[in-house]
Short mmCIF file of N, CA and C in Angstrom, two decimals:
data_model
loop_
_atom_site.label_atom_id
_atom_site.label_comp_id
_atom_site.label_asym_id
_atom_site.label_seq_id
_atom_site.Cartn_x
_atom_site.Cartn_y
_atom_site.Cartn_z
N MET A 1 53.26 292.44 103.57
CA MET A 1 51.97 292.59 103.67
C MET A 1 51.09 293.25 102.73
N ALA A 2 50.04 292.07 101.87
CA ALA A 2 49.51 292.63 100.67
C ALA A 2 48.48 293.72 101.48
N TYR A 3 48.37 294.81 100.47
CA TYR A 3 47.08 295.61 100.37
C TYR A 3 46.19 295.43 100.63
N ASP A 4 45.42 295.79 101.45
CA ASP A 4 44.00 296.43 101.82
C ASP A 4 43.28 296.57 100.55
N MET A 5 42.48 295.75 99.88
CA MET A 5 41.53 296.07 98.90
C MET A 5 40.52 296.71 99.53
N SER A 6 40.03 296.94 100.61
CA SER A 6 38.54 297.72 100.58
C SER A 6 39.22 299.15 100.81
N GLN A 7 40.22 299.42 100.92
CA GLN A 7 40.41 300.79 100.72
C GLN A 7 39.93 301.38 99.07
N PHE A 8 39.73 300.54 98.36
CA PHE A 8 39.42 300.80 96.86
C PHE A 8 37.86 301.46 97.07
N ALA A 9 37.26 300.67 98.43
CA ALA A 9 35.86 300.63 98.48
C ALA A 9 35.63 302.69 98.53
N THR A 10 35.20 303.56 97.39
CA THR A 10 35.41 305.26 97.92
C THR A 10 34.20 305.69 97.13
N ASN A 11 33.23 305.17 96.60
CA ASN A 11 32.15 305.60 96.16
C ASN A 11 30.96 304.77 96.11
N ARG A 12 30.07 305.27 95.61
CA ARG A 12 28.54 304.19 96.16
C ARG A 12 28.15 303.53 94.38
N PHE A 13 29.04 303.61 93.23
CA PHE A 13 28.90 302.63 92.64
C PHE A 13 29.85 301.60 92.60
N ILE A 14 30.69 301.49 93.64
CA ILE A 14 31.37 300.12 93.82
C ILE A 14 30.81 299.43 94.63
N LYS A 15 30.39 298.34 94.22
CA LYS A 15 29.36 297.26 95.24
C LYS A 15 30.22 296.34 96.02
N MET A 16 30.05 296.15 97.01
CA MET A 16 31.03 295.37 98.40
C MET A 16 30.30 294.29 98.49
N HIS A 17 30.68 293.06 98.40
CA HIS A 17 30.54 291.60 98.89
C HIS A 17 31.38 291.38 99.89
N PRO A 18 30.88 289.80 100.18
CA PRO A 18 31.83 289.17 101.38
C PRO A 18 33.23 288.88 101.34
N ASN A 19 33.66 289.03 101.84
CA ASN A 19 35.55 288.53 101.68
C ASN A 19 36.02 289.64 100.99
N THR A 20 35.60 290.95 101.20
CA THR A 20 36.39 292.17 100.74
C THR A 20 36.31 292.23 98.99
N VAL A 21 35.39 291.41 98.44
CA VAL A 21 35.18 291.18 96.50
C VAL A 21 34.74 292.53 96.89
N LEU A 22 34.75 293.77 95.62
CA LEU A 22 34.69 294.66 95.43
C LEU A 22 34.27 294.78 93.54
N THR A 23 33.43 295.18 93.62
CA THR A 23 33.27 295.18 92.21
C THR A 23 32.77 296.33 91.43
N HIS A 24 32.74 296.83 90.05
CA HIS A 24 32.13 297.88 89.62
C HIS A 24 32.04 297.72 87.93
N GLY A 25 30.28 297.89 87.97
CA GLY A 25 30.12 297.02 86.19
C GLY A 25 29.50 296.22 86.39
N SER A 26 29.40 295.54 85.27
CA SER A 26 28.18 294.85 85.06
C SER A 26 29.86 293.34 85.02
N THR A 27 29.70 292.65 86.06
CA THR A 27 30.82 292.07 86.18
C THR A 27 30.68 290.67 86.92
N GLU A 28 29.09 290.54 86.98
CA GLU A 28 28.85 288.89 87.86
C GLU A 28 29.49 287.52 86.87
N PRO A 29 29.26 287.45 85.30
CA PRO A 29 29.86 286.49 84.83
C PRO A 29 31.37 286.30 84.92
N VAL A 30 31.88 287.52 84.59
CA VAL A 30 33.57 286.96 85.65
C VAL A 30 33.62 286.32 86.99
N LEU A 31 33.40 286.91 87.47
CA LEU A 31 32.82 286.20 88.99
C LEU A 31 32.83 284.66 89.17
N SER A 32 31.40 284.40 88.00
CA SER A 32 31.25 282.96 88.32
C SER A 32 32.34 282.25 87.41
N ILE A 33 32.93 282.03 86.07
CA ILE A 33 33.66 281.98 85.39
C ILE A 33 35.08 282.01 86.78
N LEU A 34 35.48 283.13 87.61
CA LEU A 34 36.85 282.42 88.29
C LEU A 34 36.19 281.45 89.38
N ASP A 35 34.78 281.75 89.94
CA ASP A 35 34.47 280.81 91.18
C ASP A 35 35.03 278.97 90.32
N VAL A 36 34.13 278.93 89.32
CA VAL A 36 34.29 277.56 88.82
C VAL A 36 35.47 277.24 88.53
N ARG A 37 36.47 277.92 87.92
CA ARG A 37 37.57 277.83 87.42
C ARG A 37 38.47 277.66 89.18
N GLY A 38 38.40 277.58 90.37
CA GLY A 38 38.92 277.61 91.45
C GLY A 38 39.65 278.19 91.92
N PHE A 39 39.51 279.81 91.72
CA PHE A 39 39.71 280.59 92.30
C PHE A 39 39.49 281.40 93.20
N ALA A 40 39.72 281.52 94.66
CA ALA A 40 39.63 282.11 95.49
C ALA A 40 38.81 282.94 95.59
N LEU A 41 37.60 283.35 95.67
CA LEU A 41 36.89 284.86 95.39
C LEU A 41 37.20 285.99 96.88
N HIS A 42 38.67 286.00 96.93
CA HIS A 42 38.69 287.27 98.14
C HIS A 42 39.52 287.94 97.78
N ASP A 43 39.63 289.05 98.87
CA ASP A 43 40.57 290.58 98.66
C ASP A 43 40.70 290.92 97.05
N LEU A 44 40.16 290.96 96.22
CA LEU A 44 40.14 291.73 94.50
C LEU A 44 39.10 292.56 94.27
N PHE A 45 39.26 293.71 93.47
CA PHE A 45 38.40 295.13 93.25
C PHE A 45 38.11 294.13 91.76
N LEU A 46 37.12 294.03 91.09
CA LEU A 46 36.55 293.69 89.47
C LEU A 46 36.18 294.72 89.11
N ILE A 47 37.20 295.67 88.13
CA ILE A 47 36.38 296.79 87.17
C ILE A 47 35.88 296.65 85.71
N GLY A 48 34.59 296.33 85.51
CA GLY A 48 34.54 296.41 83.84
C GLY A 48 33.07 296.68 83.39
N PHE A 49 33.08 296.95 82.24
CA PHE A 49 32.38 297.78 81.60
C PHE A 49 30.88 296.85 81.01
N ASN A 50 31.20 295.24 80.69
CA ASN A 50 30.85 294.83 80.45
C ASN A 50 31.25 293.26 80.92
N ASP A 51 30.60 292.10 80.50
CA ASP A 51 31.76 291.11 80.58
C ASP A 51 32.70 290.54 79.27
N ASN A 52 32.69 291.17 78.75
CA ASN A 52 33.72 290.98 78.12
C ASN A 52 35.40 291.44 78.06
N CYS A 53 35.33 292.33 78.72
CA CYS A 53 36.67 292.91 78.68
C CYS A 53 36.12 293.87 80.66
N GLY A 54 37.43 293.86 81.51
CA GLY A 54 37.51 294.46 82.60
C GLY A 54 39.27 294.31 83.13
N THR A 55 39.43 294.58 84.15
CA THR A 55 40.32 294.51 85.02
C THR A 55 40.31 293.79 86.42
N LEU A 56 40.84 292.84 86.70
CA LEU A 56 41.00 292.65 88.05
C LEU A 56 42.23 293.36 88.63
N VAL A 57 41.77 294.05 90.17
CA VAL A 57 42.96 294.49 90.64
C VAL A 57 42.93 293.78 92.13
N LEU A 58 44.38 293.07 92.41
CA LEU A 58 44.47 292.33 93.46
C LEU A 58 45.79 292.50 93.98
N PRO A 59 45.84 292.14 95.00
CA PRO A 59 47.02 292.59 96.06
C PRO A 59 48.61 292.17 95.76
N THR A 60 48.68 290.87 95.27
CA THR A 60 49.95 290.39 94.76
C THR A 60 49.72 289.92 93.66
N GLU A 61 51.35 289.79 92.70
CA GLU A 61 51.56 289.40 92.14
C GLU A 61 50.77 288.06 91.87
N SER A 62 51.09 287.15 92.29
CA SER A 62 51.38 285.71 92.36
C SER A 62 49.57 285.50 92.20
N ARG A 63 48.09 285.80 92.80
CA ARG A 63 46.88 286.14 92.68
C ARG A 63 46.51 286.62 91.22
N ALA A 64 47.36 287.59 90.60
CA ALA A 64 47.27 288.14 89.42
C ALA A 64 47.39 286.93 88.54
N GLU A 65 48.70 286.42 88.72
CA GLU A 65 48.82 285.35 87.94
C GLU A 65 47.68 284.04 87.83
N ASN A 66 47.40 283.78 89.23
CA ASN A 66 46.26 282.56 89.36
C ASN A 66 45.29 283.63 88.57
N ALA A 67 44.86 284.58 88.39
CA ALA A 67 43.52 285.03 88.31
C ALA A 67 43.61 284.81 86.62
N ALA A 68 44.81 285.12 85.75
CA ALA A 68 44.75 284.98 84.30
C ALA A 68 44.98 283.88 84.07
N THR A 69 45.52 282.55 84.93
CA THR A 69 45.43 280.93 84.32
C THR A 69 44.04 281.08 84.47
N ALA A 70 43.28 280.77 85.77
CA ALA A 70 41.54 281.00 85.90
C ALA A 70 41.02 281.13 84.73
N LEU A 71 40.96 282.44 83.64
CA LEU A 71 40.44 282.96 82.92
C LEU A 71 41.26 282.10 81.53
N GLU A 72 42.08 282.18 81.30
CA GLU A 72 42.68 281.70 80.26
C GLU A 72 41.67 280.28 79.35
N PRO A 73 41.71 279.89 78.57
CA PRO A 73 41.74 280.86 77.39
C PRO A 73 40.79 280.96 76.80
N ALA A 74 39.42 281.12 77.62
CA ALA A 74 38.66 282.03 77.33
C ALA A 74 38.78 283.61 77.15
N TYR A 75 40.05 283.91 77.95
CA TYR A 75 40.00 285.60 77.60
C TYR A 75 41.39 285.61 77.36
N GLU A 76 41.69 286.58 76.84
CA GLU A 76 43.11 287.17 76.55
C GLU A 76 43.57 288.04 77.96
N THR A 77 44.80 287.35 78.32
CA THR A 77 44.97 288.26 79.46
C THR A 77 46.05 289.02 79.33
N ARG A 78 46.52 289.74 80.88
CA ARG A 78 47.43 290.65 81.06
C ARG A 78 47.62 291.06 82.30
N VAL A 79 48.99 290.50 82.84
CA VAL A 79 48.99 290.35 84.66
C VAL A 79 50.15 291.63 84.12
N TYR A 80 50.18 292.97 85.13
CA TYR A 80 51.33 294.03 85.04
C TYR A 80 50.81 294.67 86.77
N LEU A 81 52.59 295.22 87.06
CA LEU A 81 52.17 296.07 88.51
C LEU A 81 51.43 297.81 87.96
N PHE A 82 50.17 297.41 88.62
CA PHE A 82 49.12 298.28 88.61
C PHE A 82 49.66 299.64 88.90
N GLY A 83 50.14 299.64 90.23
CA GLY A 83 50.77 300.91 90.69
C GLY A 83 51.07 300.20 92.41
N SER A 84 51.81 301.27 92.87
CA SER A 84 52.26 301.82 94.91
C SER A 84 50.81 302.67 95.57
N ARG A 85 50.50 301.86 95.98
CA ARG A 85 49.51 302.57 97.22
C ARG A 85 50.03 302.38 98.75
N ASP A 86 50.03 303.05 99.11
CA ASP A 86 50.74 303.39 100.60
C ASP A 86 51.72 302.65 100.89
N GLY A 87 52.93 302.23 100.03
CA GLY A 87 54.00 301.86 99.90
C GLY A 87 53.86 300.30 99.77
N GLU A 88 52.69 299.84 99.26
CA GLU A 88 52.16 298.23 99.04
C GLU A 88 51.96 298.53 97.21
N ASP A 89 52.46 297.61 96.81
CA ASP A 89 52.41 296.93 95.21
C ASP A 89 50.89 296.96 95.19
N VAL A 90 50.32 296.83 93.88
CA VAL A 90 48.76 295.99 93.66
C VAL A 90 48.99 296.18 92.33
N TRP A 91 48.62 294.81 92.08
CA TRP A 91 48.80 294.00 90.34
C TRP A 91 47.34 294.05 89.62
N ALA A 92 47.48 294.04 88.79
CA ALA A 92 46.16 294.03 88.01
C ALA A 92 46.06 292.85 86.64
N THR A 93 44.89 292.06 86.40
CA THR A 93 44.40 291.00 85.38
C THR A 93 43.67 292.12 84.58
N ASP A 94 44.16 292.11 83.26
CA ASP A 94 43.55 292.65 82.33
C ASP A 94 42.98 291.62 81.61
N TYR A 95 41.92 291.65 81.24
CA TYR A 95 41.12 290.36 80.49
C TYR A 95 39.90 290.24 79.72
N THR A 96 40.36 290.53 78.32
CA THR A 96 39.34 290.62 76.82
C THR A 96 38.77 288.68 76.06
N ARG A 97 37.34 289.05 75.86
CA ARG A 97 37.03 287.87 75.71
C ARG A 97 37.83 287.35 74.42
N ARG A 98 37.71 286.16 74.23
CA ARG A 98 37.88 285.59 72.97
C ARG A 98 36.19 284.70 72.42
N ALA A 99 36.98 284.98 70.53
CA ALA A 99 35.78 283.97 69.85
C ALA A 99 36.44 282.35 70.12
N LEU A 100 35.70 281.88 69.16
CA LEU A 100 36.08 280.26 69.60
C LEU A 100 37.37 280.12 68.86
N ASP A 101 37.39 280.74 67.89
CA ASP A 101 38.67 280.58 67.00
C ASP A 101 39.86 280.84 67.59
N GLY A 102 39.45 281.86 68.69
CA GLY A 102 40.63 282.71 69.05
C GLY A 102 41.18 283.96 69.56
N THR A 103 40.71 284.47 67.98
CA THR A 103 40.85 286.06 68.15
C THR A 103 39.96 286.80 69.45
N THR A 104 40.59 287.79 69.63
CA THR A 104 39.93 288.86 70.43
C THR A 104 39.20 289.64 69.69
N LEU A 105 38.02 289.71 70.06
CA LEU A 105 37.00 290.59 69.64
C LEU A 105 36.76 292.27 70.02
N SER A 106 36.34 293.19 69.60
CA SER A 106 36.30 294.25 70.21
C SER A 106 35.29 294.12 71.53
N ALA A 107 35.32 294.84 72.13
CA ALA A 107 34.41 294.72 73.61
C ALA A 107 33.13 295.90 73.45
N PHE A 108 33.26 296.51 72.55
CA PHE A 108 32.83 298.59 72.21
C PHE A 108 32.11 298.17 70.95
N ILE A 109 32.64 297.91 69.67
CA ILE A 109 31.94 298.51 68.61
C ILE A 109 32.02 297.38 67.88
N THR A 110 30.95 296.51 68.04
CA THR A 110 31.05 295.34 66.93
C THR A 110 30.57 295.14 65.47
N ASN A 111 30.17 296.91 65.03
CA ASN A 111 30.03 296.69 63.60
C ASN A 111 30.18 298.11 63.53
N LEU A 112 30.83 297.92 62.44
CA LEU A 112 31.07 299.91 61.79
C LEU A 112 31.06 299.55 60.52
N THR A 113 30.50 300.86 59.74
CA THR A 113 30.20 300.96 58.37
C THR A 113 30.43 302.35 57.95
N LEU A 114 31.23 302.34 57.45
CA LEU A 114 31.46 304.17 56.65
C LEU A 114 30.09 304.43 55.91
N LYS A 115 30.57 306.10 55.85
CA LYS A 115 29.61 306.62 54.93
C LYS A 115 29.68 306.41 53.72
N ASP A 116 30.46 306.04 53.19
CA ASP A 116 30.49 305.37 51.39
C ASP A 116 30.12 304.30 51.36
N GLY A 117 29.38 303.60 52.55
CA GLY A 117 29.19 301.96 52.23
C GLY A 117 30.07 300.70 52.62
N CYS A 118 31.42 301.17 52.89
CA CYS A 118 32.95 300.31 53.37
C CYS A 118 32.29 299.67 54.59
N GLN A 119 32.15 298.13 54.65
CA GLN A 119 31.97 298.19 56.14
C GLN A 119 33.60 297.43 56.57
N VAL A 120 34.12 298.16 57.64
CA VAL A 120 35.21 297.75 58.27
C VAL A 120 35.35 297.25 59.80
N ILE A 121 34.38 297.24 60.61
CA ILE A 121 34.23 295.62 61.55
C ILE A 121 32.87 295.50 61.49
N GLN A 122 32.86 293.99 61.62
CA GLN A 122 31.92 293.20 61.22
C GLN A 122 32.26 291.85 62.34
N ASP A 123 31.20 291.48 63.49
CA ASP A 123 31.64 290.76 64.29
C ASP A 123 32.09 291.34 65.22
N GLY A 124 32.54 292.23 65.67
CA GLY A 124 33.81 292.75 66.62
C GLY A 124 35.12 292.39 65.49
N ARG A 125 35.50 291.90 64.55
CA ARG A 125 36.46 291.65 63.64
C ARG A 125 36.43 292.90 62.78
N TRP A 126 37.53 293.56 62.41
CA TRP A 126 38.28 294.08 61.23
C TRP A 126 38.12 293.52 60.16
N VAL A 127 37.38 294.05 59.03
CA VAL A 127 37.54 293.60 57.79
C VAL A 127 38.43 294.12 57.04
N ARG A 128 39.19 293.16 56.53
CA ARG A 128 40.64 293.86 55.38
C ARG A 128 39.61 293.63 54.32
#
């Protein structure tokens, strides 16, 4: 039996949607991508600071793999065992947005210039 995802709804910052879809943060664009790509929106917990990166927590490995497939190639994904709760395994799919050239961008620091004027990150990419 799969883990009951509604047990993640533990605080006021987690938004509940129909079909046991739980979200935390700015995640609506990712839900739209999953929906358009044919991934069934039920029994999932989506955690994201913005639409560039986050984690989908799912009750089974097959759903986690299907979520990764739905997000590729626009996002780099990684599926792994998130942990066990109440004797049931919980799986996760991490995602990070890719640029058009296939590189993974920094989701938080887009530009960084040191005090000496040397720019080390430009447009989310490390400058060499």
